[in-house]
Amino acid sequence: MNQIKPTVEETVPILDFGSQYVQLIARRVREAGVRAILIDPTSSAEAIRSLNPVGIILSGGPSSVYQADAPRCDKNIFDLGLPILGICYGMQIAAEILGGKVKKGNAGEYGSARLTIANAPGADDLFTGVPSSTSVWMSHGDQVNALGSDFIPLAATHDCPLAAIRHRSRNFFGVQFHPEVTHTPHGGKILENFLYRVCKASGTWQMGNFMELSTEAIRRQVGSGRVICGLSGGVDSAVAAALIHRAIGDQLTCIFVDNGLLRKNERQNVESTFRDHFHIDLRVIDAEDEFLSALHGITEPQQKRKIIGKVFIDIFKREAKTIQDARFLAQGTLYPDVIESGQGYWRTAANIKLHHNVGGLPAELGFDLVEPLRELFKDEVRRLGEVLGLPETMVWRHPFPGPGLAVRCIGEITKERLELLRDADEIFLEEVVAAGLYRSTAQTFAVLLPVQSVAVMGDDRSYNPVIALRSVDSSDFMTADWSRLPYDLLARVSNRIVNELRTVSRVVYDVTSKPPGTIEWE
Ligand code: XMP
């Protein structure tokens, strides 16, 4: 787990007991305007105090508090005088520490349940603006089943008589349900009540504010040093570069490697945004030949990835050496990467995407890292990009894999095949944008298959390749469903591809969800 760094910004630390929803809690708190960070649940009360907390949240988790090896928090946090909200396991562990009892419930509750809010003293603090009978999302087997007289029950469901509680003298609230998920329609309001009515937060977590604070932090870290930033065309590195440039101006040099595997006009877009609009010192390296010759004859996907990763690092190193006095390397690392690389015992299977690290740079390059987005989730990075004035097309761009079109050009990679794929991809994207569907799909692209198929063009028989169209809806890219694009749109795309490109004989649409199909074909 990432180390605790003292801060002056008003913060709500979330003790992460391993709930699958823990990141959602952080996002909801941030959306409500308060900085939230996930921390090791065993952190000492002293360390937590250094975070300038306005309140503390204890997350849910898969353990049972009565198991000997269940994760516990420092009981001194209840003496810090801070408001504390326990959610699910977080409520159970707090109730146990403060004198209550937790047992396996008669019936576990999973899914929606009806919550009835009691007319109890102090229920308002948490439930102002929430109907007295409302739907909540439950996911628990255990429950608090006996409370000392120090507690007041605030709400119940059919199977859980103590679904919300508060402590009489300490500022502790507990909810057995999950306010952070959208299936709890008034969950946002409950969290907001906790933050603003109970914690009396002032709501300073705004992107404009974040931008000012990080600008200062970058200046402090870098001093008069020189920073290199590798641009990929994606939103993370673009936002990192724009932010760093705002902080240190021409002490920043950006490197963009044109590997010949980019989408149509990608290089021109990067050049016009960074060089012409932001006036950033941008070096574009034309490395198409180097990549294509290294990939010559290679068809196996993982081998393609390895080669591309290696060539990229070689080129980047070479170029970085020519930049005098470069001491710092900027990276667009995001908060989920920081959390997932944590070592906590409650993290399992977090690094599913390890093989995707093409374009990553090894630590032995010897630079100090500047990672100004380490605290942000993707949607926050996008908002920051907008505040920084990046063009909408860059801020809302779909993710694009490090190995680029190489993993969408199935089979052998040649300049001609890439050209064809690029043109088909552009037609598909143009039509999806024109139909107003780009933002609602998560990833939309064309794939060139190593399959020839027969077509009749005029009176001639042709025998040409097949293009597959792939478009998926997804919020986390771990699971995805194929987009239900309108037939008319698909018909327009297919027509344009076969007519305008002439050398494609057939267009197919991929209707495979993930799992089992991955988003990319290779
Ligand atoms: P899959 O294909 O595994 O993709 O469902 C999930 C997400 O990861 C992207 N992806 C990659 N990104 N290097 C990357 O930087 C890669 O090698 C790579 N392979 C897949 C994919 O585009 C999707 O967003």
Coordinates of C-alpha atoms in Angstrom, one line a residue, residues 116-444:
T116 CA -36.6 2.2 7.1
I117 CA -35.1 5.1 8.8
A118 CA -36.1 5.5 12.5
N119 CA -37.2 8.6 14.1
A120 CA -34.2 8.5 16.4
P121 CA -32.1 11.4 17.8
G122 CA -29.3 12.3 15.4
A123 CA -30.7 10.3 12.5
D124 CA -30.9 13.6 10.6
D125 CA -27.2 14.0 10.6
L126 CA -26.8 11.1 8.2
F127 CA -30.3 11.0 6.6
T128 CA -31.4 14.6 5.9
G129 CA -32.9 14.7 2.5
V130 CA -33.3 10.9 2.3
P131 CA -36.9 9.4 2.2
S132 CA -37.7 7.5 5.4
S133 CA -38.2 4.4 3.3
T134 CA -35.6 3.9 0.6
S135 CA -33.8 1.3 -1.4
V136 CA -30.2 0.3 -0.4
W137 CA -27.6 -2.2 -1.6
M138 CA -26.6 -4.9 0.8
S139 CA -23.8 -7.4 0.5
H140 CA -23.1 -9.1 3.8
G141 CA -23.3 -12.4 5.7
D142 CA -22.3 -11.1 9.2
Q143 CA -24.1 -8.3 11.0
V144 CA -24.0 -6.4 14.3
N145 CA -26.5 -8.2 16.5
A146 CA -26.0 -6.7 19.9
L147 CA -25.1 -3.1 20.8
G148 CA -24.3 -1.7 24.2
S149 CA -26.4 1.2 25.5
D150 CA -23.9 3.6 24.1
F151 CA -25.3 3.2 20.6
I152 CA -28.5 4.4 18.9
P153 CA -30.1 2.3 16.1
L154 CA -30.9 4.6 13.2
A155 CA -32.3 2.4 10.5
A156 CA -33.3 -1.2 9.8
T157 CA -34.1 -3.6 6.9
H158 CA -36.2 -6.7 7.0
D159 CA -33.2 -9.0 7.7
C160 CA -31.0 -6.5 9.4
P161 CA -32.4 -4.7 12.4
L162 CA -29.2 -2.7 12.9
A163 CA -28.6 -1.4 9.4
A164 CA -27.5 2.0 10.5
I165 CA -26.2 3.1 13.9
R166 CA -24.5 5.9 15.7
H167 CA -22.6 6.2 19.0
R168 CA -24.1 8.3 21.7
S169 CA -21.0 10.2 22.8
R170 CA -18.4 9.6 20.1
N171 CA -18.9 10.9 16.6
F172 CA -19.2 7.4 15.1
F173 CA -21.8 6.4 12.5
G174 CA -22.1 2.9 10.9
V175 CA -24.1 1.7 7.9
Q176 CA -24.4 -2.0 7.0
F177 CA -25.4 -1.1 3.4
H178 CA -23.2 0.3 0.7
P179 CA -23.9 4.1 0.1
E180 CA -21.1 4.2 -2.5
V181 CA -22.8 2.1 -5.2
T182 CA -25.4 3.5 -7.6
H183 CA -27.9 0.8 -6.6
T184 CA -28.3 2.8 -3.4
P185 CA -30.1 5.8 -5.0
H186 CA -29.6 8.1 -2.1
G187 CA -26.2 6.9 -1.2
G188 CA -24.5 10.0 -2.5
K189 CA -26.7 12.2 -0.3
I190 CA -25.8 10.0 2.8
L191 CA -22.1 10.4 2.1
E192 CA -22.5 14.1 1.5
N193 CA -24.4 14.4 4.8
F194 CA -21.5 12.7 6.5
L195 CA -19.0 15.0 4.9
Y196 CA -20.7 18.3 5.3
R197 CA -23.1 17.9 8.2
V198 CA -21.0 15.6 10.4
C199 CA -17.4 16.3 9.3
K200 CA -18.1 20.0 8.4
A201 CA -15.8 19.7 5.4
S202 CA -15.3 22.9 3.3
G203 CA -15.2 21.1 -0.1
T204 CA -11.9 22.2 -1.5
W205 CA -11.3 19.3 -3.8
Q206 CA -11.9 21.0 -7.1
M207 CA -9.9 20.6 -10.2
G208 CA -8.9 24.3 -10.4
N209 CA -7.6 24.0 -6.9
F210 CA -5.8 20.8 -7.6
M211 CA -4.2 22.4 -10.6
E212 CA -2.8 25.3 -8.5
L213 CA -1.5 23.0 -5.7
S214 CA 0.2 20.6 -8.1
T215 CA 1.7 23.4 -10.1
E216 CA 3.4 24.6 -6.9
A217 CA 4.4 21.0 -6.0
I218 CA 6.0 20.4 -9.4
R219 CA 8.0 23.7 -9.1
R220 CA 9.2 22.6 -5.6
Q221 CA 10.2 19.2 -6.8
V222 CA 11.9 20.2 -10.0
G223 CA 13.5 23.5 -9.1
S224 CA 15.5 24.6 -12.1
G225 CA 16.0 21.0 -13.4
R226 CA 15.0 19.8 -16.8
V227 CA 12.1 17.3 -17.3
I228 CA 11.5 14.9 -20.1
C229 CA 8.0 13.6 -20.9
G230 CA 7.2 10.8 -23.3
L231 CA 3.9 11.6 -25.0
S232 CA 1.8 8.7 -26.3
G233 CA -1.1 10.5 -27.8
G234 CA -3.3 9.3 -24.9
V235 CA -5.0 11.5 -22.3
D236 CA -2.8 10.7 -19.3
S237 CA 0.6 11.7 -20.7
A238 CA -1.1 14.7 -22.5
V239 CA -2.6 16.0 -19.2
A240 CA 0.7 15.4 -17.3
A241 CA 2.7 17.3 -20.0
A242 CA 0.2 20.2 -20.0
L243 CA 0.3 20.5 -16.2
I244 CA 4.1 20.3 -16.0
H245 CA 4.4 22.8 -18.7
R246 CA 2.1 25.1 -16.8
A247 CA 4.5 24.8 -13.9
I248 CA 7.9 25.0 -15.4
G249 CA 7.4 26.2 -19.0
D250 CA 10.4 25.5 -21.2
Q251 CA 12.2 23.4 -18.7
L252 CA 10.0 20.6 -20.1
T253 CA 10.9 18.7 -23.3
C254 CA 8.4 16.2 -24.7
I255 CA 9.3 13.2 -26.8
F256 CA 6.8 11.7 -29.2
V257 CA 7.8 8.5 -31.0
D258 CA 6.1 8.0 -34.3
N259 CA 6.3 4.2 -34.5
G260 CA 4.3 3.9 -37.7
L261 CA 1.6 2.1 -35.8
L262 CA -0.5 5.2 -34.9
R263 CA -4.0 6.0 -35.9
K264 CA -4.8 8.4 -38.8
N265 CA -3.6 12.0 -38.1
E266 CA -2.4 11.1 -34.6
R267 CA 1.0 12.6 -35.0
Q268 CA -0.4 15.8 -36.6
N269 CA -2.8 16.2 -33.7
V270 CA -0.1 15.8 -31.1
E271 CA 2.1 18.3 -33.0
S272 CA -0.6 20.9 -33.4
T273 CA -1.7 20.6 -29.8
F274 CA 1.6 20.6 -28.1
R275 CA 3.9 22.6 -30.4
D276 CA 1.4 25.0 -32.0
H277 CA -1.0 25.5 -29.2
F278 CA 1.0 25.1 -26.0
H279 CA 4.4 26.0 -27.5
I280 CA 6.0 23.1 -25.8
D281 CA 9.5 22.0 -26.8
L282 CA 8.4 18.8 -28.7
R283 CA 10.6 16.3 -30.4
V284 CA 8.9 14.0 -32.8
I285 CA 11.0 11.0 -33.7
D286 CA 10.2 9.4 -37.0
A287 CA 10.9 5.7 -36.1
E288 CA 8.5 4.0 -38.5
D289 CA 11.2 2.2 -40.4
E290 CA 13.0 1.0 -37.3
F291 CA 9.8 -0.5 -35.8
L292 CA 8.5 -2.0 -39.1
S293 CA 11.8 -3.6 -39.9
A294 CA 12.0 -5.1 -36.3
L295 CA 8.5 -6.4 -36.8
H296 CA 9.1 -7.8 -40.2
G297 CA 7.7 -11.3 -40.6
I298 CA 6.4 -11.4 -37.0
T299 CA 2.8 -12.6 -36.5
E300 CA 2.7 -13.8 -32.9
P301 CA 1.0 -11.2 -30.7
Q302 CA 3.2 -11.4 -27.6
Q303 CA 6.3 -11.3 -29.7
K304 CA 5.0 -8.2 -31.4
R305 CA 4.5 -6.6 -28.0
K306 CA 8.0 -7.5 -26.8
I307 CA 9.7 -6.1 -29.9
I308 CA 7.7 -2.9 -29.8
G309 CA 8.5 -2.4 -26.1
K310 CA 12.2 -3.0 -26.6
V311 CA 12.5 -0.8 -29.7
F312 CA 10.6 2.0 -27.9
I313 CA 12.9 1.9 -24.9
D314 CA 16.0 1.9 -27.1
I315 CA 14.8 4.9 -29.0
F316 CA 13.7 6.8 -25.9
K317 CA 17.0 6.2 -24.2
R318 CA 18.9 7.4 -27.3
E319 CA 16.8 10.5 -27.5
A320 CA 16.9 11.3 -23.8
K321 CA 20.7 11.3 -23.9
T322 CA 20.7 14.2 -26.3
I323 CA 18.7 16.3 -23.9
Q324 CA 21.3 18.1 -21.8
D325 CA 20.9 18.0 -18.0
A326 CA 17.7 16.0 -18.0
R327 CA 17.2 14.8 -14.5
F328 CA 13.5 14.2 -14.3
L329 CA 11.1 11.9 -16.2
A330 CA 7.4 12.7 -16.2
Q331 CA 4.9 9.8 -16.2
G332 CA 1.1 9.8 -16.3
T333 CA 0.7 7.3 -13.5
L334 CA -2.9 7.3 -12.1
Y335 CA -4.2 6.6 -8.7
P336 CA -5.6 3.1 -9.5
D337 CA -2.0 2.1 -10.6
V338 CA -0.7 3.4 -7.3
I339 CA -3.3 1.4 -5.4
E340 CA -2.9 -1.7 -7.4
S341 CA 0.8 -1.9 -7.1
G342 CA 0.4 -1.9 -3.3
Q343 CA 1.6 -4.9 -1.3
G344 CA -1.3 -5.2 1.1
Y345 CA -2.3 -8.8 2.0
W346 CA -5.9 -8.0 1.1
R347 CA -5.1 -7.3 -2.5
T348 CA -5.5 -10.2 -4.8
A349 CA -5.1 -10.6 -8.6
A350 CA -4.6 -6.8 -8.8
N351 CA -2.1 -6.8 -11.6
I352 CA -4.1 -8.5 -14.3
K353 CA -2.8 -6.1 -16.9
L354 CA 0.9 -6.5 -16.3
H355 CA 1.5 -7.7 -19.8
H356 CA 0.1 -4.5 -21.1
N357 CA 3.0 -2.4 -20.0
V358 CA 4.3 -1.7 -23.5
G359 CA 5.6 1.8 -23.6
G360 CA 6.5 1.8 -19.9
L361 CA 10.1 2.8 -19.1
P362 CA 12.4 0.9 -16.9
A363 CA 13.6 2.3 -13.6
E364 CA 17.3 1.9 -14.6
L365 CA 17.0 4.9 -16.9
G366 CA 18.1 6.7 -13.7
F367 CA 15.7 9.6 -13.7
D368 CA 13.8 11.0 -10.8
L369 CA 10.1 10.6 -11.5
V370 CA 7.6 13.4 -11.7
E371 CA 4.1 11.9 -11.5
P372 CA 1.6 14.7 -11.0
L373 CA -1.5 12.5 -11.6
R374 CA -0.7 9.9 -9.0
E375 CA -3.7 11.0 -6.9
L376 CA -6.3 11.1 -9.7
F377 CA -8.8 8.7 -11.2
K378 CA -9.3 8.7 -14.9
D379 CA -12.4 10.8 -14.9
E380 CA -10.6 13.4 -12.7
V381 CA -7.7 13.4 -15.2
R382 CA -10.2 14.2 -18.0
R383 CA -11.7 17.1 -15.9
L384 CA -8.2 18.4 -15.2
G385 CA -7.4 18.2 -19.0
E386 CA -10.4 20.4 -19.7
V387 CA -9.4 22.9 -17.0
L388 CA -5.9 23.0 -18.6
G389 CA -7.4 23.7 -22.0
L390 CA -6.6 20.5 -23.8
P391 CA -8.8 19.9 -26.9
E392 CA -11.9 17.8 -26.3
T393 CA -10.8 15.2 -28.8
M394 CA -7.7 14.6 -26.8
V395 CA -9.4 14.7 -23.4
W396 CA -12.1 12.2 -24.4
R397 CA -10.0 10.0 -26.6
H398 CA -10.6 6.2 -26.2
P399 CA -7.7 4.3 -24.8
F400 CA -5.3 3.1 -27.4
P401 CA -2.9 0.2 -26.7
G402 CA 0.8 0.8 -26.4
P403 CA 1.6 -1.5 -29.4
G404 CA -0.9 0.5 -31.4
L405 CA -2.2 -0.9 -34.7
A406 CA 0.3 -3.8 -34.5
V407 CA -2.2 -5.7 -32.4
R408 CA -5.1 -4.8 -34.7
C409 CA -3.3 -5.8 -37.9
I410 CA -3.7 -9.5 -37.4
G411 CA -0.9 -11.5 -39.0
E412 CA 2.0 -9.8 -40.7
I413 CA 2.6 -6.1 -40.3
T414 CA 3.4 -4.2 -43.5
K415 CA 3.2 -0.5 -44.4
E416 CA 0.4 -1.3 -46.9
R417 CA -1.7 -3.3 -44.5
L418 CA -1.3 -0.6 -41.8
E419 CA -2.4 2.0 -44.3
L420 CA -5.5 0.1 -45.2
L421 CA -6.4 -0.5 -41.5
R422 CA -5.8 3.1 -40.7
D423 CA -8.2 4.3 -43.4
A424 CA -10.9 1.8 -42.4
D425 CA -10.5 2.7 -38.7
E426 CA -10.8 6.4 -39.6
I427 CA -14.1 5.8 -41.5
F428 CA -15.5 3.9 -38.6
L429 CA -14.6 6.5 -36.1
E430 CA -15.9 9.4 -38.2
E431 CA -19.3 7.7 -38.5
V432 CA -19.5 6.9 -34.8
V433 CA -18.6 10.5 -33.9
A434 CA -21.1 11.8 -36.4
A435 CA -23.8 9.6 -34.9
G436 CA -23.0 11.1 -31.4
L437 CA -21.9 7.8 -30.0
Y438 CA -18.2 8.2 -29.5
R439 CA -18.5 9.2 -25.8
S440 CA -21.0 6.5 -24.9
T441 CA -18.7 3.7 -26.3
A442 CA -15.6 2.8 -24.4
Q443 CA -13.4 1.7 -27.3
T444 CA -14.2 1.7 -31.0

